PDB file of C-alpha atoms in Angstrom:
ATOM      1  CA  MET A 294       0.000   0.000   0.000  1.00 69.00           C
ATOM      2  CA  ARG A 295       1.381   3.380  -1.011  1.00 73.00           C
ATOM      3  CA  ARG A 296       1.916   5.954   1.703  1.00 76.00           C
ATOM      4  CA  THR A 297       0.585   9.497   1.322  1.00 83.00           C
ATOM      5  CA  THR A 298       3.496  11.923   1.435  1.00 87.00           C
ATOM      6  CA  PHE A 299       3.335  15.139   3.435  1.00 89.00           C
ATOM      7  CA  ALA A 300       6.770  16.304   2.311  1.00 85.00           C
ATOM      8  CA  ASN A 301       5.378  19.277   0.371  1.00 86.00           C
ATOM      9  CA  TRP A 302       2.632  20.358   2.756  1.00 88.00           C
ATOM     10  CA  PRO A 303       2.935  23.917   4.116  1.00 88.00           C
ATOM     11  CA  CYS A 304       3.234  22.570   7.670  1.00 88.00           C
ATOM     12  CA  SER A 305       6.410  21.671   9.539  1.00 90.00           C
ATOM     13  CA  LEU A 306       4.566  19.084  11.642  1.00 91.00           C
ATOM     14  CA  ALA A 307       3.263  17.311   8.526  1.00 91.00           C
ATOM     15  CA  ARG A 308       6.710  17.384   6.921  1.00 90.00           C
ATOM     16  CA  SER A 309       8.300  16.046  10.101  1.00 91.00           C
ATOM     17  CA  MET A 310       5.734  13.255  10.368  1.00 90.00           C
ATOM     18  CA  ASP A 311       6.525  12.317   6.795  1.00 88.00           C
ATOM     19  CA  LEU A 312      10.013  11.500   8.049  1.00 88.00           C
ATOM     20  CA  PHE A 313       9.301  10.303  11.617  1.00 86.00           C
ATOM     21  CA  GLY A 314       5.769   8.973  11.177  1.00 82.00           C
ATOM     22  CA  ASP A 315       6.395   5.329  11.957  1.00 90.00           C
ATOM     23  CA  ARG A 316       7.109   3.693  15.285  1.00 93.00           C
ATOM     24  CA  TRP A 317      10.647   2.559  14.488  1.00 96.00           C
ATOM     25  CA  THR A 318      12.305   5.796  13.372  1.00 96.00           C
ATOM     26  CA  PRO A 319      12.090   7.628  16.736  1.00 96.00           C
ATOM     27  CA  LEU A 320      13.228   4.443  18.496  1.00 97.00           C
ATOM     28  CA  VAL A 321      16.280   4.184  16.236  1.00 98.00           C
ATOM     29  CA  LEU A 322      17.072   7.798  17.112  1.00 97.00           C
ATOM     30  CA  ARG A 323      16.520   7.082  20.821  1.00 97.00           C
ATOM     31  CA  GLU A 324      19.112   4.311  20.640  1.00 98.00           C
ATOM     32  CA  ALA A 325      21.520   6.668  18.864  1.00 98.00           C
ATOM     33  CA  PHE A 326      21.049   9.159  21.735  1.00 97.00           C
ATOM     34  CA  TYR A 327      21.901   6.303  24.121  1.00 96.00           C
ATOM     35  CA  GLY A 328      25.184   5.831  22.247  1.00 97.00           C
ATOM     36  CA  ILE A 329      24.352   3.017  19.819  1.00 98.00           C
ATOM     37  CA  SER A 330      25.960   3.459  16.388  1.00 98.00           C
ATOM     38  CA  ARG A 331      26.418  -0.008  14.891  1.00 97.00           C
ATOM     39  CA  PHE A 332      23.781  -1.787  12.839  1.00 97.00           C
ATOM     40  CA  ASP A 333      23.945  -5.033  14.816  1.00 96.00           C
ATOM     41  CA  ASP A 334      23.612  -3.153  18.104  1.00 98.00           C
ATOM     42  CA  PHE A 335      20.537  -1.263  16.872  1.00 98.00           C
ATOM     43  CA  GLN A 336      19.063  -4.552  15.694  1.00 97.00           C
ATOM     44  CA  GLN A 337      19.771  -6.336  18.964  1.00 97.00           C
ATOM     45  CA  GLU A 338      18.539  -3.529  21.243  1.00 97.00           C
ATOM     46  CA  LEU A 339      15.319  -2.946  19.311  1.00 98.00           C
ATOM     47  CA  GLY A 340      14.546  -6.454  18.071  1.00 97.00           C
ATOM     48  CA  ILE A 341      13.739  -4.847  14.724  1.00 97.00           C
ATOM     49  CA  ALA A 342      13.799  -6.771  11.443  1.00 97.00           C
ATOM     50  CA  ARG A 343      17.034  -6.180   9.541  1.00 97.00           C
ATOM     51  CA  ASN A 344      15.263  -4.984   6.407  1.00 97.00           C
ATOM     52  CA  THR A 345      13.175  -2.504   8.431  1.00 97.00           C
ATOM     53  CA  LEU A 346      16.266  -1.201  10.227  1.00 98.00           C
ATOM     54  CA  THR A 347      18.125  -0.871   6.926  1.00 97.00           C
ATOM     55  CA  GLU A 348      15.281   1.244   5.527  1.00 96.00           C
ATOM     56  CA  ARG A 349      14.998   3.453   8.633  1.00 97.00           C
ATOM     57  CA  LEU A 350      18.748   4.091   8.758  1.00 98.00           C
ATOM     58  CA  ARG A 351      18.792   4.862   5.029  1.00 97.00           C
ATOM     59  CA  ARG A 352      15.933   7.335   5.486  1.00 95.00           C
ATOM     60  CA  LEU A 353      17.693   9.036   8.423  1.00 97.00           C
ATOM     61  CA  VAL A 354      20.956   9.271   6.465  1.00 98.00           C
ATOM     62  CA  ASP A 355      19.147  10.613   3.367  1.00 96.00           C
ATOM     63  CA  ALA A 356      17.339  13.210   5.516  1.00 96.00           C
ATOM     64  CA  GLY A 357      20.626  14.334   7.087  1.00 97.00           C
ATOM     65  CA  LEU A 358      19.875  13.228  10.669  1.00 98.00           C
ATOM     66  CA  MET A 359      22.556  10.555  10.682  1.00 98.00           C
ATOM     67  CA  GLU A 360      25.699   9.980   8.720  1.00 98.00           C
ATOM     68  CA  LYS A 361      27.146   6.654   7.720  1.00 97.00           C
ATOM     69  CA  ARG A 362      30.845   6.206   8.524  1.00 96.00           C
ATOM     70  CA  VAL A 363      33.196   3.306   7.940  1.00 95.00           C
ATOM     71  CA  TYR A 364      34.516   1.955  11.241  1.00 93.00           C
ATOM     72  CA  GLU A 365      36.076  -1.267   9.902  1.00 92.00           C
ATOM     73  CA  THR A 366      37.598  -1.991   6.510  1.00 93.00           C
ATOM     74  CA  GLN A 367      37.987  -5.808   6.489  1.00 93.00           C
ATOM     75  CA  PRO A 368      35.108  -6.398   5.906  1.00 92.00           C
ATOM     76  CA  ILE A 369      33.697  -2.906   5.399  1.00 93.00           C
ATOM     77  CA  ARG A 370      31.365  -2.047   8.262  1.00 93.00           C
ATOM     78  CA  HIS A 371      29.543   1.219   8.828  1.00 95.00           C
ATOM     79  CA  GLY A 372      28.470   3.061  11.922  1.00 97.00           C
ATOM     80  CA  TYR A 373      25.586   5.526  12.059  1.00 98.00           C
ATOM     81  CA  LEU A 374      26.293   8.791  13.862  1.00 98.00           C
ATOM     82  CA  LEU A 375      23.945  11.627  14.684  1.00 98.00           C
ATOM     83  CA  THR A 376      24.465  14.846  12.754  1.00 98.00           C
ATOM     84  CA  GLU A 377      23.615  18.291  14.114  1.00 98.00           C
ATOM     85  CA  ALA A 378      20.083  17.882  12.735  1.00 97.00           C
ATOM     86  CA  GLY A 379      19.817  14.490  14.420  1.00 97.00           C
ATOM     87  CA  ARG A 380      21.042  15.798  17.776  1.00 98.00           C
ATOM     88  CA  ASP A 381      18.558  18.650  17.444  1.00 97.00           C
ATOM     89  CA  PHE A 382      15.746  16.055  17.537  1.00 96.00           C
ATOM     90  CA  TYR A 383      16.605  15.150  21.146  1.00 97.00           C
ATOM     91  CA  PRO A 384      14.174  17.653  22.751  1.00 96.00           C
ATOM     92  CA  VAL A 385      11.375  16.088  20.685  1.00 95.00           C
ATOM     93  CA  ILE A 386      12.234  12.652  22.079  1.00 96.00           C
ATOM     94  CA  LEU A 387      12.231  14.149  25.581  1.00 96.00           C
ATOM     95  CA  ALA A 388       8.846  15.822  25.028  1.00 96.00           C
ATOM     96  CA  ILE A 389       7.233  12.609  23.762  1.00 95.00           C
ATOM     97  CA  THR A 390       8.773  10.744  26.694  1.00 96.00           C
ATOM     98  CA  ALA A 391       7.439  13.300  29.194  1.00 96.00           C
ATOM     99  CA  TRP A 392       3.938  12.886  27.771  1.00 95.00           C
ATOM    100  CA  GLY A 393       4.251   9.101  27.942  1.00 96.00           C
ATOM    101  CA  ASP A 394       5.535   9.292  31.518  1.00 96.00           C
ATOM    102  CA  ARG A 395       2.480  11.328  32.504  1.00 95.00           C
ATOM    103  CA  TRP A 396      -0.214   9.444  30.613  1.00 96.00           C
ATOM    104  CA  LEU A 397       1.103   5.940  29.881  1.00 96.00           C
ATOM    105  CA  ALA A 398       3.510   5.022  32.685  1.00 94.00           C
ATOM    106  CA  GLU A 399       2.476   2.262  35.014  1.00 94.00           C
ATOM    107  CA  GLU A 400       1.907   2.757  38.724  1.00 94.00           C
ATOM    108  CA  ALA A 401       5.614   2.351  39.518  1.00 94.00           C
ATOM    109  CA  GLY A 402       6.367   5.508  37.531  1.00 94.00           C
ATOM    110  CA  ALA A 403       8.560   6.486  34.623  1.00 94.00           C
ATOM    111  CA  PRO A 404      10.640   3.581  33.301  1.00 95.00           C
ATOM    112  CA  ILE A 405      13.614   5.857  32.493  1.00 94.00           C
ATOM    113  CA  THR A 406      14.648   9.173  33.993  1.00 95.00           C
ATOM    114  CA  THR A 407      16.836  11.839  32.434  1.00 96.00           C
ATOM    115  CA  ARG A 408      19.595  13.322  34.565  1.00 97.00           C
ATOM    116  CA  HIS A 409      20.862  16.797  33.698  1.00 96.00           C
ATOM    117  CA  GLU A 410      24.596  16.481  34.328  1.00 97.00           C
ATOM    118  CA  ALA A 411      25.149  20.249  34.616  1.00 97.00           C
ATOM    119  CA  CYS A 412      23.012  20.549  37.761  1.00 97.00           C
ATOM    120  CA  GLY A 413      22.879  16.903  38.860  1.00 97.00           C
ATOM    121  CA  HIS A 414      19.069  16.685  38.940  1.00 98.00           C
ATOM    122  CA  ASP A 415      16.597  14.467  37.144  1.00 96.00           C
ATOM    123  CA  THR A 416      14.607  16.509  34.657  1.00 95.00           C
ATOM    124  CA  ARG A 417      11.848  16.315  32.050  1.00 93.00           C
ATOM    125  CA  ALA A 418      11.056  18.264  28.933  1.00 94.00           C
ATOM    126  CA  GLU A 419       8.943  21.392  29.189  1.00 94.00           C
ATOM    127  CA  VAL A 420       7.715  23.450  26.277  1.00 94.00           C
ATOM    128  CA  VAL A 421       7.898  27.140  27.071  1.00 95.00           C
ATOM    129  CA  CYS A 422       7.559  30.401  25.193  1.00 96.00           C
ATOM    130  CA  SER A 423      10.919  31.376  23.713  1.00 96.00           C
ATOM    131  CA  HIS A 424      10.243  34.997  24.725  1.00 97.00           C
ATOM    132  CA  CYS A 425       8.736  34.985  28.251  1.00 97.00           C
ATOM    133  CA  LYS A 426       9.603  31.378  29.271  1.00 96.00           C
ATOM    134  CA  GLU A 427       5.996  30.664  30.396  1.00 96.00           C
ATOM    135  CA  PRO A 428       4.657  27.148  29.670  1.00 95.00           C
ATOM    136  CA  LEU A 429       2.771  26.808  26.381  1.00 94.00           C
ATOM    137  CA  ALA A 430      -0.706  25.261  26.334  1.00 94.00           C
ATOM    138  CA  CYS A 431      -2.994  24.892  23.327  1.00 93.00           C
ATOM    139  CA  GLU A 432      -5.576  27.298  24.778  1.00 95.00           C
ATOM    140  CA  ASP A 433      -2.919  30.010  25.130  1.00 94.00           C
ATOM    141  CA  VAL A 434      -1.560  30.128  21.582  1.00 94.00           C
ATOM    142  CA  THR A 435      -2.884  31.028  18.148  1.00 91.00           C
ATOM    143  CA  PRO A 436      -1.482  29.528  14.941  1.00 91.00           C
ATOM    144  CA  ARG A 437      -0.601  32.117  12.292  1.00 90.00           C
ATOM    145  CA  PRO A 438       0.693  31.709   8.761  1.00 92.00           C
ATOM    146  CA  GLY A 439       4.467  32.160   8.802  1.00 93.00           C
ATOM    147  CA  PRO A 440       6.807  33.544   6.157  1.00 93.00           C
ATOM    148  CA  GLY A 441       7.043  30.123   4.492  1.00 92.00           C
ATOM    149  CA  TYR A 442       3.280  29.672   4.103  1.00 91.00           C
ATOM    150  CA  PRO A 443       2.338  29.671   0.384  1.00 92.00           C
ATOM    151  CA  PRO A 444       0.721  33.065  -0.366  1.00 91.00           C
ATOM    152  CA  LYS A 445      -1.638  31.500  -2.924  1.00 91.00           C
ATOM    153  CA  LEU A 446      -3.296  29.465  -0.143  1.00 91.00           C
ATOM    154  CA  LEU A 447      -4.098  32.521   1.989  1.00 91.00           C
ATOM    155  CA  ASP A 448      -7.091  33.392  -0.205  1.00 89.00           C
ATOM    156  CA  ARG A 449      -8.811  30.040   0.378  1.00 92.00           C
ATOM    157  CA  PRO A 450     -11.862  30.355   2.686  1.00 92.00           C
ATOM    158  CA  ASP A 451     -10.871  27.277   4.737  1.00 91.00           C
ATOM    159  CA  VAL A 452      -7.387  28.699   5.326  1.00 90.00           C
ATOM    160  CA  ARG A 453      -8.783  32.112   6.216  1.00 90.00           C
ATOM    161  CA  ARG A 454     -11.107  30.458   8.766  1.00 89.00           C
ATOM    162  CA  ARG A 455      -8.363  28.250  10.238  1.00 89.00           C
ATOM    163  CA  PHE A 456      -6.076  31.200  10.858  1.00 89.00           C
ATOM    164  CA  LYS A 457      -8.934  33.633  11.630  1.00 86.00           C
ATOM    165  CA  LEU A 458      -7.524  36.008   9.030  1.00 87.00           C
ATOM    166  CA  ASP A 459     -10.773  37.908   8.480  1.00 80.00           C
ATOM    167  CA  ALA A 460     -10.861  38.832  12.191  1.00 73.00           C
ATOM    168  CA  LEU A 461      -7.428  40.436  11.825  1.00 61.00           C
ATOM    169  CA  GLU A 462      -8.676  42.710   9.035  1.00 59.00           C
ATOM    170  CA  GLU A 463     -11.672  44.057  10.960  1.00 53.00           C
ATOM    171  CA  PRO A 464     -11.179  47.584  12.321  1.00 51.00           C
ATOM    172  CA  ALA A 465     -10.463  47.751  16.066  1.00 50.00           C
TER     173      ALA A 465
END
C-alpha cells in the first residue's frame, strides 16, 4: 500500500511526520542518543527486522539526521552517527517521553529518567515560550501563517477560517 506523502505540505509538523511517522524511526534515534551506532547493536537492542532497520537508517541518512561512517575496513562495516540535525531532535524525544511518563507510565512511575549532568538533577522536557519562558498550552496560543506559508493558499476560505484572518482585518 502506497503511503501518502506530506513532504510538500505547508506545515512543519506534517513534513516532520513524513520523516518520523512510523514507530521505528524515533526508536532508532533514541538508541543513537543512548550511544548506539552499529547496525547489529541497533538490531539487537530494538529487536527490529534487519530490512526494516536498513530502511529506517537509510531514510535518516538521506534526511541528514545521521551519517554513515566506515569503522572497519575488512570487511567494510559502517556506523551511524547523529548529525547536528539528528542531535537537534533530542528535545522532541524528551517531550514525547514526558507525555508518555504522565499518561502511559504504570503505577511504579517512569521507566527511564533523564539526569541533567550540569546541575545533577533528574529533569523532564517542558515546552515554554521562547520569549517569556511561560509554559505553552494549546488554549494560550494562536497559529498564524508564517513567512514560508504559500501566499496563494491565503485566499482560500478554509485557510482564512483556520487562521482567523478575516478577524485580523476588521477595524479595532
